[in-house]
Coordinates of C-alpha atoms in Angstrom, one line a residue:
X9 CA 149.8 97.3 7.4
X10 CA 147.7 96.7 10.6
X11 CA 150.8 95.6 12.5
X12 CA 152.8 98.5 11.5
X13 CA 150.1 100.9 12.7
X14 CA 149.8 99.2 16.1
X15 CA 153.5 99.6 16.8
X16 CA 153.7 103.3 17.4
X17 CA 150.5 103.2 19.6
X18 CA 152.1 100.6 21.9
X19 CA 155.3 102.6 22.1
X20 CA 153.5 105.8 23.0
X21 CA 151.5 103.9 25.7
X22 CA 154.7 102.4 27.1
X23 CA 156.5 105.7 27.1
X24 CA 153.6 107.3 28.9
X25 CA 153.5 104.6 31.5
X26 CA 157.3 104.7 32.0
X27 CA 157.2 108.5 32.3
X28 CA 154.4 108.4 34.9
X29 CA 156.2 105.8 36.9
X30 CA 159.5 107.7 36.8
X31 CA 157.9 111.0 37.6
X32 CA 156.3 109.3 40.7
X33 CA 159.7 107.9 41.8
X34 CA 161.5 111.2 41.2
X35 CA 158.8 113.1 43.2
X36 CA 159.2 110.7 46.1
X37 CA 162.9 111.0 46.1
X38 CA 162.7 114.8 45.9
X39 CA 160.3 114.9 48.9
X40 CA 162.6 112.6 50.9
X41 CA 165.6 114.8 50.0
X42 CA 163.9 117.9 51.2
X43 CA 162.9 116.2 54.4
X44 CA 166.4 115.0 55.2
X45 CA 167.9 118.4 54.4
X46 CA 165.5 120.0 56.9
X47 CA 166.4 117.4 59.5
X48 CA 170.1 118.1 58.8
X49 CA 169.5 121.9 59.4
X50 CA 167.7 121.1 62.7
X51 CA 170.4 118.8 64.0
X52 CA 173.1 121.3 63.0
X53 CA 171.4 124.0 64.9
X54 CA 171.0 121.7 68.0
X55 CA 174.7 120.9 67.8
X56 CA 175.6 124.6 67.8
X57 CA 173.3 125.2 70.8
X58 CA 174.8 122.3 72.7
X59 CA 178.3 123.5 71.9
X60 CA 177.6 126.8 73.6
X61 CA 176.0 125.1 76.6
X62 CA 178.9 122.7 77.1
X63 CA 181.4 125.4 78.1
X64 CA 179.0 126.9 80.7
X65 CA 178.2 123.4 82.0
X66 CA 181.8 122.5 82.4
X67 CA 182.5 125.7 84.4
X68 CA 179.7 124.9 86.7
X69 CA 181.0 121.3 86.9
X70 CA 184.5 122.4 88.0
X71 CA 183.0 124.4 90.9
X72 CA 180.7 121.5 91.9
X73 CA 183.6 119.1 92.0
X74 CA 185.3 121.2 94.7
X75 CA 182.2 120.9 96.9
X76 CA 181.9 117.2 96.0
X77 CA 185.5 116.5 97.0
X78 CA 185.0 118.2 100.3
X79 CA 181.9 116.0 101.0
X80 CA 183.8 112.8 100.2
X81 CA 186.9 113.9 102.2
X82 CA 185.1 113.8 105.6
X83 CA 183.9 110.3 105.0
X84 CA 187.4 109.3 103.9
X85 CA 189.2 111.0 106.8
X86 CA 186.7 109.6 109.4
X87 CA 186.8 106.1 107.8
X88 CA 183.0 106.0 107.7
X89 CA 181.3 102.8 106.8
X90 CA 177.5 102.0 106.7
X91 CA 176.0 100.5 109.9
X92 CA 174.4 97.1 109.8
X93 CA 170.7 96.8 108.9
X94 CA 170.5 100.3 107.7
X95 CA 167.8 101.2 105.1
X96 CA 169.3 102.0 101.7
X97 CA 167.9 104.3 99.0
X98 CA 169.3 104.7 95.4
X99 CA 169.0 108.2 94.0
X100 CA 169.3 108.2 90.2
X101 CA 170.5 111.5 88.7
X102 CA 169.2 112.2 85.2
X103 CA 167.1 114.8 83.4
X104 CA 164.0 115.3 81.2
X105 CA 165.7 115.9 77.9
X106 CA 166.5 113.3 75.2
X107 CA 168.4 113.2 71.9
X108 CA 171.7 112.6 73.7
X109 CA 172.6 109.0 73.1
X110 CA 172.5 106.4 75.9
X111 CA 173.4 108.7 78.7
X112 CA 170.1 108.1 80.6
X113 CA 170.1 104.4 80.2
X114 CA 173.7 104.2 81.5
X115 CA 172.7 105.4 85.0
X116 CA 169.6 103.1 85.0
X117 CA 171.7 100.1 84.2
X118 CA 174.4 101.0 86.7
X119 CA 171.7 101.4 89.4
X120 CA 170.2 98.0 88.7
X121 CA 173.7 96.4 88.9
X122 CA 174.3 98.1 92.3
X123 CA 170.9 97.0 93.6
X124 CA 171.8 93.4 92.7
X125 CA 175.3 93.6 94.0
X126 CA 174.5 95.3 97.3
X127 CA 171.5 93.2 98.1
X128 CA 169.8 96.0 100.1
X129 CA 166.1 96.5 100.2
X130 CA 165.3 98.3 97.0
X131 CA 164.1 101.9 97.3
X132 CA 164.6 104.2 94.3
X133 CA 164.3 108.0 94.0
X134 CA 164.6 109.3 90.4
X135 CA 165.7 112.8 89.4
X136 CA 164.4 113.2 85.8
X137 CA 161.7 111.7 83.6
X138 CA 164.1 109.9 81.3
X139 CA 165.7 107.7 84.0
X140 CA 162.2 107.2 85.5
X141 CA 161.1 105.7 82.2
X142 CA 164.1 103.4 82.2
X143 CA 163.7 102.3 85.8
X144 CA 160.0 101.7 85.4
X145 CA 160.6 98.9 82.9
X146 CA 162.1 96.6 85.5
X147 CA 161.7 98.3 89.0
X148 CA 158.4 100.1 88.8
X149 CA 157.4 99.0 92.3
X150 CA 160.7 100.2 93.8
X151 CA 160.3 103.9 92.8
X152 CA 159.3 105.8 95.9
X153 CA 159.6 109.4 94.5
X154 CA 160.5 111.1 91.3
X155 CA 161.2 114.6 90.2
X156 CA 160.9 116.3 86.8
X157 CA 161.6 119.7 85.2
X158 CA 165.3 118.9 85.4
X159 CA 167.9 119.6 82.8
X160 CA 166.5 122.7 81.2
X161 CA 169.5 124.8 82.5
X162 CA 172.6 124.3 84.7
X163 CA 171.4 122.9 88.0
X164 CA 171.8 125.1 91.1
X165 CA 172.4 124.3 94.7
X166 CA 169.0 125.8 95.5
X167 CA 167.3 123.2 93.3
X168 CA 169.4 120.4 94.9
X169 CA 168.4 121.7 98.4
X170 CA 164.8 121.8 97.4
X171 CA 164.9 118.2 96.2
X172 CA 166.7 117.2 99.4
X173 CA 164.1 118.8 101.6
X174 CA 161.4 117.0 99.6
X175 CA 163.1 113.7 100.0
X176 CA 163.7 114.1 103.7
X177 CA 160.1 115.1 104.3
X178 CA 158.5 112.6 101.9
X179 CA 158.3 109.7 104.5
X180 CA 160.9 107.6 102.6
X181 CA 162.9 105.9 105.4
X182 CA 166.5 105.5 104.7
X183 CA 169.9 106.0 106.4
X184 CA 172.4 105.5 103.6
X185 CA 171.9 107.0 100.1
X186 CA 173.7 106.0 96.9
X187 CA 173.6 108.7 94.3
X188 CA 174.2 107.4 90.8
X189 CA 175.2 110.0 88.2
X190 CA 177.1 110.3 84.9
X191 CA 180.7 111.4 85.7
X192 CA 182.2 113.7 83.0
X193 CA 185.5 112.2 81.7
X194 CA 186.0 113.9 78.4
X195 CA 184.1 115.6 75.6
X196 CA 183.2 112.1 74.2
X197 CA 183.3 109.9 77.3
X198 CA 181.3 109.6 80.5
X199 CA 180.8 106.9 83.1
X200 CA 178.0 106.1 85.5
X201 CA 179.4 106.5 89.0
X202 CA 178.0 106.0 92.5
X203 CA 178.5 108.3 95.5
X204 CA 177.7 107.1 99.0
X205 CA 176.0 109.4 101.5
X206 CA 176.1 108.0 105.0
X207 CA 173.8 108.7 107.9
X208 CA 174.7 110.9 110.9
X209 CA 174.8 107.8 113.1
X210 CA 177.3 106.1 110.8
X211 CA 179.4 109.2 110.7
X212 CA 179.3 109.5 114.5
X213 CA 180.3 105.9 114.9
X214 CA 183.3 106.3 112.6
X215 CA 186.8 105.7 113.9
X216 CA 188.2 109.1 113.1
X217 CA 185.1 111.1 114.1
X218 CA 186.7 112.1 117.4
X219 CA 188.8 114.6 115.5
X220 CA 185.6 116.6 114.7
X221 CA 183.9 118.3 117.6
X222 CA 180.2 118.5 116.6
X223 CA 177.0 118.5 118.6
X224 CA 174.2 116.1 117.6
X225 CA 172.0 118.9 116.2
X226 CA 174.9 120.3 114.2
X227 CA 175.8 116.8 113.0
X228 CA 172.3 116.1 111.7
X229 CA 172.2 119.4 109.9
X230 CA 175.6 118.7 108.4
X231 CA 174.5 115.3 107.3
X232 CA 171.5 116.8 105.5
X233 CA 173.9 119.4 103.9
X234 CA 176.2 116.6 102.7
X235 CA 173.2 114.9 101.0
X236 CA 172.2 118.1 99.2
X237 CA 175.8 118.7 98.3
X238 CA 176.2 115.3 96.7
X239 CA 172.9 115.6 94.9
X240 CA 174.0 118.9 93.5
X241 CA 177.4 117.4 92.4
X242 CA 175.6 114.6 90.6
X243 CA 173.2 116.9 88.9
X244 CA 175.9 119.3 87.6
X245 CA 178.2 116.5 86.5
X246 CA 175.3 114.8 84.7
X247 CA 174.3 118.0 83.0
X248 CA 177.8 118.5 81.7
X249 CA 177.9 114.9 80.4
X250 CA 174.5 115.3 78.8
X251 CA 175.4 118.5 76.9
X252 CA 178.6 116.9 75.7
X253 CA 176.8 113.7 74.6
X254 CA 174.1 115.8 72.9
X255 CA 176.7 117.7 70.9
X256 CA 178.3 114.4 69.8
X257 CA 174.9 112.9 69.0
X258 CA 173.8 115.9 66.9
X259 CA 177.1 116.0 65.1
X260 CA 176.7 112.4 64.1
X261 CA 173.1 113.0 63.1
X262 CA 174.2 115.9 60.9
X263 CA 176.9 113.8 59.3
X264 CA 174.5 110.9 58.7
X265 CA 171.9 113.3 57.2
X266 CA 174.6 114.7 54.8
X267 CA 175.5 111.2 53.7
X268 CA 171.9 110.4 53.1
X269 CA 171.5 113.5 51.0
X270 CA 174.5 112.6 48.9
X271 CA 173.2 109.1 48.2
X272 CA 169.7 110.3 47.5
X273 CA 171.0 113.0 45.2
X274 CA 173.0 110.4 43.2
X275 CA 169.9 108.1 43.1
X276 CA 167.7 111.1 41.9
X277 CA 170.2 112.0 39.2
X278 CA 170.5 108.4 38.0
X279 CA 166.7 107.9 38.0
X280 CA 166.2 111.2 36.1
X281 CA 168.8 110.3 33.5
X282 CA 167.3 106.8 33.1
X283 CA 163.9 108.4 32.5
X284 CA 165.3 110.8 29.9
X285 CA 167.1 107.9 28.2
X286 CA 164.0 105.8 28.2
X287 CA 161.9 108.6 26.7
X288 CA 164.5 109.2 24.0
X289 CA 164.5 105.5 23.1
X290 CA 160.7 105.4 22.9
X291 CA 160.7 108.5 20.7
X292 CA 163.3 107.1 18.4
X293 CA 161.6 103.7 18.3
X294 CA 158.3 105.4 17.4
X295 CA 159.9 107.5 14.7
X296 CA 161.6 104.5 13.2
X297 CA 158.3 102.6 13.1
X298 CA 156.7 105.4 11.1

């Protein structure tokens, strides 16, 4: 008699414990589901925003490439090469924005490789906080100057000119500048590419420079213009690559969020069904014991 009376009490306590445990698990899964759904909505919105910015960035990039090609053509036609014992500076073109894959680390890695391969004295100027953080890990002492507030909109030539004036008046001594930027190749591909900017003395000493009739003052101003032009080219190309990479990253994040929601929904349904089945078994067991 005593044993038969204890049986339903044990079953009721077990059912209550299982129900409490299952309710806690279901609540945690539901909270995580809601969180991931909200993240998916955010990444989807960011993808749509990046998609609208890509077209505008590509139009600006096409215009900048024309100016960049003209800057490169004079060095190519004049067969310009750097002079011996010239001071070298590396200008890393990046931005302040993240959530776009490894686009910022690519220019930092390419700059480190160039510094090792060229063997020049290491001087670094960074355009953008993201690349500055990357370069600070290994070349903190080489960073001479850095700029921020870059990447909020399509870069303009006025911004590149202002950065060039700051660099030239900063006291950083250099003759040859290597600008490292992300070259836009396709909607899903980019490549860290260096662009050389030579000094006015190197340009004047070139074999084919005799074809250009330029005074010394005009040549120096033109050399400064070429530096600003190449910086502008690198900023605009990098911006187009960044917007494209951000769109791809947000698309992948949205897809991953959807996959997580599907898996968690299945786990939630299975856990809820298991809880219901366990409760039914306990009820039937208790009723049978009576």
